[in-house]
CSV table of C-alpha atoms and ligand atoms in Angstrom, one decimal:
chain,number,residue,atom,x,y,z
A,1,MET,CA,-15.4,13.2,35.7
A,2,ILE,CA,-13.1,11.2,34.0
A,3,GLN,CA,-12.7,12.3,30.4
A,4,ILE,CA,-11.6,10.2,27.5
A,5,ASN,CA,-9.2,11.3,25.1
A,6,GLU,CA,-11.6,12.1,22.1
A,7,ASN,CA,-8.7,11.7,19.7
A,8,PHE,CA,-9.2,8.0,20.2
A,9,LEU,CA,-12.8,8.2,19.2
A,10,LYS,CA,-11.8,9.7,15.8
A,11,LEU,CA,-10.3,6.2,14.6
A,12,SER,CA,-12.3,4.7,12.1
A,13,ALA,CA,-13.0,1.1,13.1
A,14,GLY,CA,-10.0,-1.4,12.4
A,15,TYR,CA,-11.7,-2.4,9.3
A,16,LEU,CA,-9.6,-4.4,7.0
A,17,PHE,CA,-8.5,-7.6,8.9
A,18,PRO,CA,-11.8,-7.9,10.9
A,19,GLU,CA,-13.7,-7.6,7.6
A,20,ILE,CA,-11.4,-10.4,6.1
A,21,GLY,CA,-12.0,-12.7,8.9
A,22,ARG,CA,-15.6,-12.1,8.9
A,23,ARG,CA,-16.0,-13.0,5.2
A,24,VAL,CA,-13.5,-16.1,5.6
A,25,ARG,CA,-15.5,-17.2,8.6
A,26,ASN,CA,-18.9,-16.8,6.6
A,27,PHE,CA,-17.3,-18.8,3.8
A,28,LYS,CA,-16.2,-21.5,5.9
A,29,GLU,CA,-19.5,-21.9,7.7
A,30,GLN,CA,-21.3,-22.4,4.3
A,31,ASN,CA,-18.5,-24.5,2.8
A,32,PRO,CA,-17.2,-26.4,5.9
A,33,GLN,CA,-15.1,-28.9,3.4
A,34,ALA,CA,-13.2,-26.1,1.6
A,35,ASP,CA,-9.4,-26.1,2.6
A,36,VAL,CA,-8.9,-22.2,2.6
A,37,ILE,CA,-5.1,-21.2,2.1
A,38,SER,CA,-4.2,-17.8,3.4
A,39,MET,CA,-1.6,-15.4,1.7
A,40,GLY,CA,-3.2,-12.4,3.6
A,41,ILE,CA,-1.6,-11.6,6.7
A,42,GLY,CA,2.0,-10.5,6.8
A,43,ASP,CA,3.3,-12.8,9.4
A,44,VAL,CA,6.2,-15.2,8.9
A,45,THR,CA,5.8,-19.1,9.1
A,46,GLN,CA,9.2,-20.6,9.1
A,47,PRO,CA,11.0,-21.6,12.4
A,48,LEU,CA,13.9,-19.7,14.0
A,49,ALA,CA,17.3,-20.1,12.5
A,50,PRO,CA,19.3,-22.9,14.6
A,51,ALA,CA,22.0,-20.4,15.4
A,52,ILE,CA,19.7,-17.9,17.0
A,53,VAL,CA,17.9,-20.9,19.0
A,54,GLU,CA,21.4,-21.9,20.3
A,55,ALA,CA,22.4,-18.4,21.3
A,56,MET,CA,18.8,-17.9,23.2
A,57,HIS,CA,19.5,-21.4,25.0
A,58,ARG,CA,22.9,-20.2,26.1
A,59,ALA,CA,21.5,-16.9,27.3
A,60,VAL,CA,18.9,-18.6,29.4
A,61,ASP,CA,21.7,-20.7,30.9
A,62,GLU,CA,23.6,-17.6,31.8
A,63,MET,CA,20.6,-16.2,33.3
A,64,ALA,CA,20.3,-19.3,35.6
A,65,VAL,CA,23.6,-18.7,37.3
A,66,GLN,CA,24.9,-15.9,39.7
A,67,GLU,CA,28.2,-15.0,37.8
A,68,SER,CA,26.3,-14.2,34.5
A,69,PHE,CA,22.7,-13.3,35.7
A,70,LYS,CA,21.8,-9.9,34.2
A,71,GLY,CA,18.9,-7.5,35.4
A,72,TYR,CA,17.9,-4.3,33.6
A,73,ASP,CA,19.7,-3.7,30.2
A,74,ASP,CA,21.1,-0.3,31.7
A,75,GLY,CA,19.2,2.4,30.2
A,76,GLY,CA,17.1,0.2,28.0
A,77,VAL,CA,18.8,1.2,24.9
A,78,GLY,CA,20.3,-2.3,24.2
A,79,TYR,CA,23.4,-4.2,25.0
A,80,ASP,CA,26.7,-3.0,23.4
A,81,PHE,CA,27.2,-6.4,21.7
A,82,LEU,CA,24.0,-6.0,19.8
A,83,ARG,CA,24.5,-2.5,19.0
A,84,GLN,CA,28.1,-3.0,17.7
A,85,ALA,CA,26.9,-5.8,15.5
A,86,ILE,CA,24.1,-3.6,13.9
A,87,VAL,CA,26.4,-0.7,13.5
A,88,ASP,CA,29.2,-3.0,11.8
A,89,ASN,CA,26.8,-5.2,9.7
A,90,ASP,CA,23.7,-3.3,8.9
A,91,PHE,CA,25.5,0.2,8.3
A,92,LYS,CA,29.2,0.1,7.9
A,93,ALA,CA,29.2,-2.6,5.5
A,94,ARG,CA,27.0,-0.2,3.3
A,95,GLY,CA,29.3,2.8,3.8
A,96,VAL,CA,27.5,4.3,6.7
A,97,ASP,CA,29.1,5.3,9.8
A,98,LEU,CA,27.0,5.4,13.0
A,99,ASP,CA,27.8,5.5,16.7
A,100,LEU,CA,26.6,2.9,19.1
A,101,ASP,CA,24.4,5.3,20.8
A,102,GLU,CA,22.6,6.5,17.8
A,103,VAL,CA,20.9,2.8,17.9
A,104,PHE,CA,18.1,2.3,20.3
A,105,VAL,CA,17.0,-1.6,20.4
A,106,SER,CA,13.3,-2.0,21.2
A,107,ASP,CA,10.8,-4.5,21.0
A,108,GLY,CA,9.4,-3.8,17.5
A,109,ALA,CA,9.2,-1.5,14.6
A,110,LYS,CA,5.5,-1.1,15.2
A,111,PRO,CA,5.9,0.4,18.5
A,112,ASP,CA,9.1,2.4,17.2
A,113,THR,CA,6.9,3.9,14.2
A,114,GLY,CA,4.0,4.4,16.4
A,115,ASN,CA,5.8,6.0,19.4
A,116,MET,CA,8.5,8.3,17.7
A,117,GLN,CA,5.6,10.9,16.7
A,118,GLU,CA,5.5,11.7,20.5
A,119,ILE,CA,8.6,13.7,20.5
A,120,PHE,CA,7.3,16.0,17.7
A,121,GLY,CA,5.0,18.8,18.1
A,122,THR,CA,1.1,18.3,17.6
A,123,ASP,CA,0.8,21.0,15.1
A,124,ASN,CA,3.1,19.3,12.6
A,125,VAL,CA,1.6,18.3,9.3
A,126,VAL,CA,2.0,14.5,8.8
A,127,ALA,CA,2.3,13.1,5.0
A,128,VAL,CA,2.0,9.4,4.3
A,129,ALA,CA,1.7,7.4,1.1
A,130,ASP,CA,-1.6,6.0,0.0
A,131,PRO,CA,-1.8,3.1,0.2
A,132,VAL,CA,-0.1,3.0,3.6
A,133,TYR,CA,0.8,0.8,6.6
A,134,PRO,CA,-2.1,1.9,9.0
A,135,VAL,CA,0.1,2.3,12.0
A,136,TYR,CA,1.8,5.6,10.8
A,137,VAL,CA,-1.7,7.3,10.3
A,138,ASP,CA,-3.5,5.8,13.5
A,139,THR,CA,-0.9,6.8,16.0
A,140,ASN,CA,-1.0,10.3,14.8
A,141,VAL,CA,-4.9,10.3,14.9
A,142,MET,CA,-4.4,9.2,18.7
A,143,ALA,CA,-1.9,12.1,19.3
A,144,GLY,CA,-4.3,14.6,18.1
A,145,ARG,CA,-2.6,15.6,14.7
A,146,THR,CA,-5.6,15.0,12.6
A,147,GLY,CA,-9.5,15.9,12.3
A,148,LEU,CA,-12.1,13.4,11.7
A,149,ALA,CA,-12.0,10.7,9.0
A,150,ASN,CA,-14.0,11.1,5.8
A,151,ASP,CA,-16.3,8.5,4.2
A,152,ILE,CA,-13.1,6.9,2.3
A,153,GLY,CA,-11.3,6.6,5.6
A,154,GLN,CA,-8.9,9.5,5.1
A,155,TYR,CA,-8.2,12.0,8.1
A,156,GLU,CA,-8.6,15.7,7.7
A,157,GLY,CA,-5.3,17.4,8.0
A,158,VAL,CA,-3.0,14.4,7.0
A,159,VAL,CA,-1.4,14.9,3.5
A,160,TYR,CA,-2.1,11.7,1.4
A,161,MET,CA,0.6,11.0,-1.3
A,162,PRO,CA,-1.0,8.6,-4.0
A,163,ALA,CA,1.7,5.9,-4.7
A,164,LEU,CA,0.8,5.2,-8.4
A,165,ALA,CA,1.9,2.4,-10.8
A,166,GLU,CA,3.5,5.2,-13.3
A,167,HIS,CA,5.9,6.3,-10.5
A,168,GLY,CA,7.0,2.6,-9.4
A,169,PHE,CA,4.7,3.1,-6.5
A,170,VAL,CA,7.1,5.5,-5.2
A,171,PRO,CA,5.1,8.6,-3.8
A,172,LEU,CA,6.5,12.1,-5.3
A,173,PRO,CA,7.2,14.8,-2.6
A,174,PRO,CA,3.9,17.0,-2.2
A,175,GLU,CA,3.5,20.4,-3.3
A,176,GLN,CA,2.7,22.0,0.0
A,177,PRO,CA,5.2,21.9,2.9
A,178,VAL,CA,4.8,19.1,5.4
A,179,ASP,CA,6.8,18.2,8.4
A,180,MET,CA,6.7,14.6,9.2
A,181,ILE,CA,6.9,12.1,6.5
A,182,TYR,CA,6.4,8.5,6.7
A,183,LEU,CA,8.4,6.4,4.1
A,184,CYS,CA,8.4,2.6,4.0
A,185,PHE,CA,11.0,0.9,1.6
A,186,PRO,CA,10.8,-2.2,0.5
A,187,ASN,CA,7.1,-1.2,0.8
A,188,ASN,CA,4.3,-2.8,2.7
A,189,PRO,CA,1.8,-3.4,0.8
A,190,THR,CA,3.1,-2.8,-2.7
A,191,GLY,CA,6.4,-4.4,-2.7
A,192,ALA,CA,8.0,-1.4,-4.3
A,193,VAL,CA,11.5,-0.2,-3.5
A,194,ALA,CA,13.0,3.2,-3.7
A,195,THR,CA,16.0,4.1,-6.1
A,196,LYS,CA,18.7,6.3,-4.8
A,197,GLU,CA,17.5,9.2,-7.0
A,198,ASP,CA,13.9,8.9,-5.4
A,199,LEU,CA,15.3,9.0,-1.8
A,200,ALA,CA,17.8,11.8,-2.7
A,201,ARG,CA,14.7,13.5,-3.8
A,202,TRP,CA,13.0,13.1,-0.3
A,203,VAL,CA,16.0,13.9,1.5
A,204,ALA,CA,16.3,17.2,-0.4
A,205,TYR,CA,12.6,18.0,0.2
A,206,ALA,CA,13.1,17.3,3.9
A,207,ARG,CA,16.2,19.7,4.1
A,208,GLU,CA,14.6,22.4,2.2
A,209,ASN,CA,11.2,22.2,4.3
A,210,LYS,CA,13.1,21.5,7.8
A,211,ALA,CA,11.0,18.3,7.7
A,212,VAL,CA,11.8,14.8,9.3
A,213,ILE,CA,11.6,11.5,7.3
A,214,LEU,CA,10.4,8.6,9.3
A,215,PHE,CA,11.9,5.7,7.3
A,216,ASP,CA,10.5,2.4,7.9
A,217,ALA,CA,13.1,-0.3,6.3
A,218,ALA,CA,11.5,-3.5,8.1
A,219,TYR,CA,11.9,-5.4,4.8
A,220,GLU,CA,15.5,-4.3,4.1
A,221,ALA,CA,16.6,-8.0,4.1
A,222,PHE,CA,14.5,-8.8,1.2
A,223,ILE,CA,16.4,-6.5,-1.1
A,224,SER,CA,17.8,-8.7,-3.9
A,225,GLU,CA,19.0,-6.1,-6.5
A,226,ALA,CA,22.4,-4.7,-6.3
A,227,ASP,CA,21.6,-0.9,-6.9
A,228,VAL,CA,18.7,-0.6,-4.5
A,229,PRO,CA,19.6,1.4,-1.3
A,230,HIS,CA,19.1,-0.4,1.9
A,231,SER,CA,19.1,2.6,4.4
A,232,ILE,CA,18.2,6.1,3.9
A,233,TYR,CA,21.6,7.2,5.2
A,234,GLU,CA,23.1,5.8,2.1
A,235,ILE,CA,22.0,9.3,0.8
A,236,GLU,CA,24.2,12.4,1.5
A,237,GLY,CA,22.8,14.7,4.1
A,238,ALA,CA,20.1,12.2,5.4
A,239,LYS,CA,21.5,12.0,9.0
A,240,GLU,CA,20.2,15.5,9.5
A,241,VAL,CA,16.6,14.9,8.5
A,242,ALA,CA,15.7,11.1,8.9
A,243,ILE,CA,15.1,8.4,11.5
A,244,GLU,CA,15.5,4.9,10.4
A,245,PHE,CA,13.3,1.7,11.7
A,246,ARG,CA,14.4,-1.8,11.4
A,247,SER,CA,13.1,-5.0,12.8
A,248,TYR,CA,14.0,-8.6,13.3
A,249,SER,CA,10.5,-9.7,12.7
A,250,LYS,CA,10.7,-10.3,8.9
A,251,THR,CA,14.5,-10.5,8.8
A,252,ALA,CA,15.0,-13.2,11.4
A,253,GLY,CA,11.4,-14.5,12.0
A,254,PHE,CA,11.1,-12.6,15.2
A,255,THR,CA,7.4,-11.6,15.0
A,256,GLY,CA,6.8,-13.9,18.0
A,257,VAL,CA,10.3,-13.1,19.8
A,258,ARG,CA,10.1,-9.3,19.5
A,259,CYS,CA,13.3,-7.2,18.7
A,260,ALA,CA,13.9,-4.3,16.4
A,261,TYR,CA,15.8,-0.9,16.7
A,262,SER,CA,15.6,2.6,15.7
A,263,ILE,CA,18.2,4.9,14.5
A,264,VAL,CA,18.1,8.5,15.7
A,265,PRO,CA,21.2,10.3,14.3
A,266,LYS,CA,22.8,13.0,16.6
A,267,ALA,CA,23.0,15.3,13.4
A,268,LEU,CA,19.1,15.2,13.3
A,269,LYS,CA,17.5,18.5,14.3
A,270,ALA,CA,14.0,19.6,15.0
A,271,TYR,CA,12.9,23.1,15.8
A,272,LYS,CA,11.1,25.3,18.5
A,273,GLN,CA,8.4,27.4,17.7
A,274,ASP,CA,10.7,30.4,17.8
A,275,GLY,CA,12.8,28.6,14.9
A,276,THR,CA,15.6,27.6,17.2
A,277,ALA,CA,17.2,24.2,16.3
A,278,VAL,CA,17.1,21.6,18.8
A,279,ASP,CA,19.0,18.0,18.8
A,280,VAL,CA,16.3,15.2,18.6
A,281,HIS,CA,18.7,12.5,19.8
A,282,PRO,CA,18.6,13.4,23.7
A,283,VAL,CA,14.9,14.0,23.5
A,284,TRP,CA,14.2,10.4,22.0
A,285,LYS,CA,16.6,8.9,24.4
A,286,ARG,CA,14.7,10.5,27.3
A,287,ARG,CA,11.4,9.4,25.9
A,288,HIS,CA,12.7,5.8,25.3
A,289,CYS,CA,14.5,5.4,28.7
A,290,THR,CA,11.4,6.9,30.4
A,291,LYS,CA,8.8,4.7,28.9
A,292,PHE,CA,10.6,1.6,28.0
A,293,ASN,CA,12.9,-0.6,30.1
A,294,GLY,CA,14.8,-2.6,27.3
A,295,VAL,CA,14.7,-5.9,25.5
A,296,SER,CA,15.3,-9.1,27.2
A,297,TYR,CA,18.9,-10.3,27.2
A,298,ILE,CA,17.8,-13.7,25.9
A,299,THR,CA,16.2,-11.9,22.8
A,300,GLN,CA,19.1,-9.6,22.2
A,301,ALA,CA,21.4,-12.5,22.3
A,302,GLY,CA,19.2,-14.2,19.8
A,303,ALA,CA,19.2,-11.0,17.5
A,304,ALA,CA,23.1,-10.7,17.6
A,305,ALA,CA,23.2,-14.2,16.7
A,306,SER,CA,21.6,-13.1,13.3
A,307,TYR,CA,25.0,-11.5,12.4
A,308,THR,CA,27.3,-14.6,13.1
A,309,PRO,CA,28.6,-16.2,9.8
A,310,GLN,CA,26.1,-19.1,10.6
A,311,GLY,CA,23.2,-16.9,11.4
A,312,LYS,CA,23.5,-14.9,8.6
A,313,LYS,CA,23.6,-17.9,6.4
A,314,GLN,CA,20.6,-19.6,8.1
A,315,ILE,CA,18.3,-16.3,8.1
A,316,GLN,CA,19.2,-15.9,4.4
A,317,GLU,CA,18.2,-19.5,3.6
A,318,THR,CA,14.9,-18.6,5.2
A,319,ILE,CA,14.5,-15.2,3.2
A,320,ASP,CA,15.4,-17.4,0.3
A,321,VAL,CA,12.4,-19.7,0.9
A,322,TYR,CA,10.1,-16.8,0.9
A,323,MET,CA,11.6,-15.1,-2.1
A,324,THR,CA,11.4,-18.4,-4.0
A,325,ASN,CA,7.6,-18.2,-3.0
A,326,ALA,CA,7.4,-14.7,-4.4
A,327,GLY,CA,9.3,-15.5,-7.6
A,328,LEU,CA,6.9,-18.4,-8.2
A,329,ILE,CA,4.0,-16.1,-7.7
A,330,ARG,CA,5.0,-13.4,-10.1
A,331,GLU,CA,5.8,-16.0,-12.7
A,332,SER,CA,2.7,-17.9,-12.5
A,333,LEU,CA,0.5,-15.0,-12.4
A,334,THR,CA,2.2,-13.1,-15.1
A,335,LYS,CA,1.7,-16.2,-17.2
A,336,LEU,CA,-2.0,-16.2,-16.4
A,337,GLY,CA,-2.1,-12.6,-17.7
A,338,TYR,CA,-2.2,-10.7,-14.4
A,339,GLN,CA,-0.4,-7.5,-14.1
A,340,VAL,CA,2.1,-8.0,-10.9
A,341,TYR,CA,4.3,-5.7,-9.1
A,342,GLY,CA,6.7,-6.1,-6.2
A,343,GLY,CA,7.8,-9.6,-5.0
A,344,VAL,CA,11.7,-8.9,-6.4
A,345,ASN,CA,12.9,-7.0,-3.2
A,346,ALA,CA,10.0,-7.5,-0.9
A,347,PRO,CA,7.7,-10.5,0.2
A,348,TYR,CA,4.7,-8.8,-1.1
A,349,ILE,CA,3.1,-9.2,-4.7
A,350,TRP,CA,0.8,-6.4,-5.6
A,351,LEU,CA,-1.5,-7.4,-8.4
A,352,LYS,CA,-3.8,-5.4,-10.5
A,353,THR,CA,-7.3,-7.1,-10.1
A,354,PRO,CA,-8.4,-8.5,-13.5
A,355,ASP,CA,-11.6,-7.3,-15.4
A,356,GLY,CA,-11.5,-4.0,-13.6
A,357,LEU,CA,-12.8,-5.8,-10.6
A,358,GLY,CA,-12.9,-3.9,-7.2
A,359,SER,CA,-10.3,-5.1,-4.6
A,360,TRP,CA,-13.1,-6.6,-2.4
A,361,ASP,CA,-15.0,-8.0,-5.5
A,362,PHE,CA,-11.7,-9.8,-6.4
A,363,PHE,CA,-11.2,-10.9,-2.7
A,364,ASP,CA,-14.8,-12.7,-2.9
A,365,ARG,CA,-14.1,-14.1,-6.2
A,366,LEU,CA,-10.6,-15.5,-5.2
A,367,LEU,CA,-12.2,-16.9,-1.9
A,368,GLN,CA,-15.1,-18.4,-3.5
A,369,LYS,CA,-13.6,-19.9,-6.6
A,370,ALA,CA,-10.1,-20.8,-5.4
A,371,ASN,CA,-10.4,-20.8,-1.7
A,372,VAL,CA,-7.5,-18.6,-1.3
A,373,VAL,CA,-7.4,-15.5,1.0
A,374,GLY,CA,-5.4,-12.2,0.1
A,375,THR,CA,-5.6,-8.7,1.2
A,376,PRO,CA,-7.7,-6.3,-0.7
A,377,GLY,CA,-5.5,-3.2,-1.7
A,378,VAL,CA,-8.2,-0.5,-0.8
A,379,GLY,CA,-7.9,-1.6,2.7
A,380,PHE,CA,-4.5,0.3,2.7
A,381,GLY,CA,-5.9,3.4,1.3
A,382,PRO,CA,-8.3,4.7,-1.7
A,383,ALA,CA,-5.2,4.5,-4.2
A,384,GLY,CA,-5.2,0.8,-3.6
A,385,GLU,CA,-8.5,0.2,-5.2
A,386,GLY,CA,-8.2,-2.1,-8.0
A,387,TYR,CA,-5.2,-3.6,-6.5
A,388,PHE,CA,-4.6,-6.8,-4.2
A,389,ARG,CA,-1.9,-8.1,-2.0
A,390,LEU,CA,-0.5,-11.4,-1.8
A,391,THR,CA,2.3,-12.3,0.7
A,392,ALA,CA,5.0,-14.7,0.2
A,393,PHE,CA,5.3,-15.7,3.7
A,394,ALA,CA,3.0,-18.7,3.2
A,395,ARG,CA,4.6,-22.4,3.4
A,396,PRO,CA,5.7,-23.2,-0.1
A,397,GLU,CA,3.3,-26.1,-0.6
A,398,HIS,CA,0.5,-23.7,0.0
A,399,VAL,CA,2.0,-21.2,-2.4
A,400,ARG,CA,2.1,-24.2,-5.0
A,401,GLU,CA,-1.5,-25.2,-4.3
A,402,ALA,CA,-2.7,-21.7,-4.3
A,403,LEU,CA,-1.2,-21.0,-7.7
A,404,GLU,CA,-2.7,-24.2,-9.2
A,405,ARG,CA,-6.2,-22.8,-8.0
A,406,PHE,CA,-5.5,-19.3,-9.6
A,407,ALA,CA,-4.9,-21.3,-12.7
A,408,ARG,CA,-8.5,-22.5,-12.6
A,409,LEU,CA,-10.1,-19.2,-11.7
B,501,PLP,C1,6.0,-6.1,9.9
B,501,PLP,C2,6.1,-4.6,9.9
B,501,PLP,C3,7.0,-4.2,10.7
B,501,PLP,C4,7.7,-5.0,11.9
B,501,PLP,O1,7.0,-4.5,13.0
B,501,PLP,P1,7.5,-5.3,14.2
B,501,PLP,O2,6.7,-4.6,15.3
B,501,PLP,O3,8.9,-5.0,14.5
B,501,PLP,O4,7.1,-6.6,14.4
B,501,PLP,C5,7.2,-2.7,10.5
B,501,PLP,N1,6.7,-2.0,9.5
B,501,PLP,C6,6.0,-2.5,8.6
B,501,PLP,C7,5.5,-1.8,7.4
B,501,PLP,C8,5.7,-3.9,8.7
B,501,PLP,O5,5.0,-4.5,7.8
């Protein structure tokens, strides 16, 4: 008899985006003339940078001739030309020294943040922020690190750390010891960033508790303020306790191309049950190379082009488009009396719903009166109740139109 992995049956139904879809479809059926603008889903809209497109075209041509044809990317960890560009541009430029082989190129930060837990024991206690990017939680449910979900969708055994306005939406380390800590800065969904002091507090906690920090920096490229850390490795001692995830998805519009990377430092340790320290790097390398066979050469050539002078300039121009949207959303909504957060170092605006409305009530009001779709904060966790996420990834003309409609709410 084939048995199902019952951990998967613990997952509460993927509720948020299907429910948004259902409400939008209903509305459109009843209001076929309505021109609905989406500021809901976190996907990019601007085309790839020309320097990236050219590099990918050249790579295709190389694959077409015998002399430069390429098969497997040896080991699947990424070509040296890309890993060198990563080490030099994303880290050395910020005072962080990494070896090439601490970089693992992959097809996405969602798979990486989801897969990384596999190399850690199933008895580890997981801590996540509330509200949270659901991937961190669901993949640990699948792995059997949790019990069942309660009626507000929180799983037994997971430590939820409320990210509250009074702490700038940066959760505080928990009172009890935990083992695997997921942090995401700049944050999806709140748009918050952690200061050096915030991250130093987390690194100190992880060192004290022999825990690991899984640091998702998918939105690093959107940081605009000078004193905000871009990498957790800017904090002294972080290499012994942290893994970092980056992605070209939001940075370079690669959500449909697929390229990302993880940093697993050689100094990082985990422990056997008897307390013996073990190097994490070779364990992840074994996992990565056993279950993954590399990102296409064409894609890696495109990712590397994001580090050329032209590429850098062009992807910054695209980020500027999104961040101009974000600035406009912040400014217009503030003028209208909304309490807004985020949108300065992240493409997300996190707003307090007006009149004490619940997140879903505000969703319905916005859809019905303004024909604008956003994301109810409570969909990311109970501490998101009373908040609402707008993304700055919409096209500028749609953002302007949406804001005019907000004014008429
Ligand atoms: C968009 C996003 C990612 C990127 O995932 P990819 O698989 O690289 O597209 C990672 N983390 C968060 C929090 C995100 O919002």
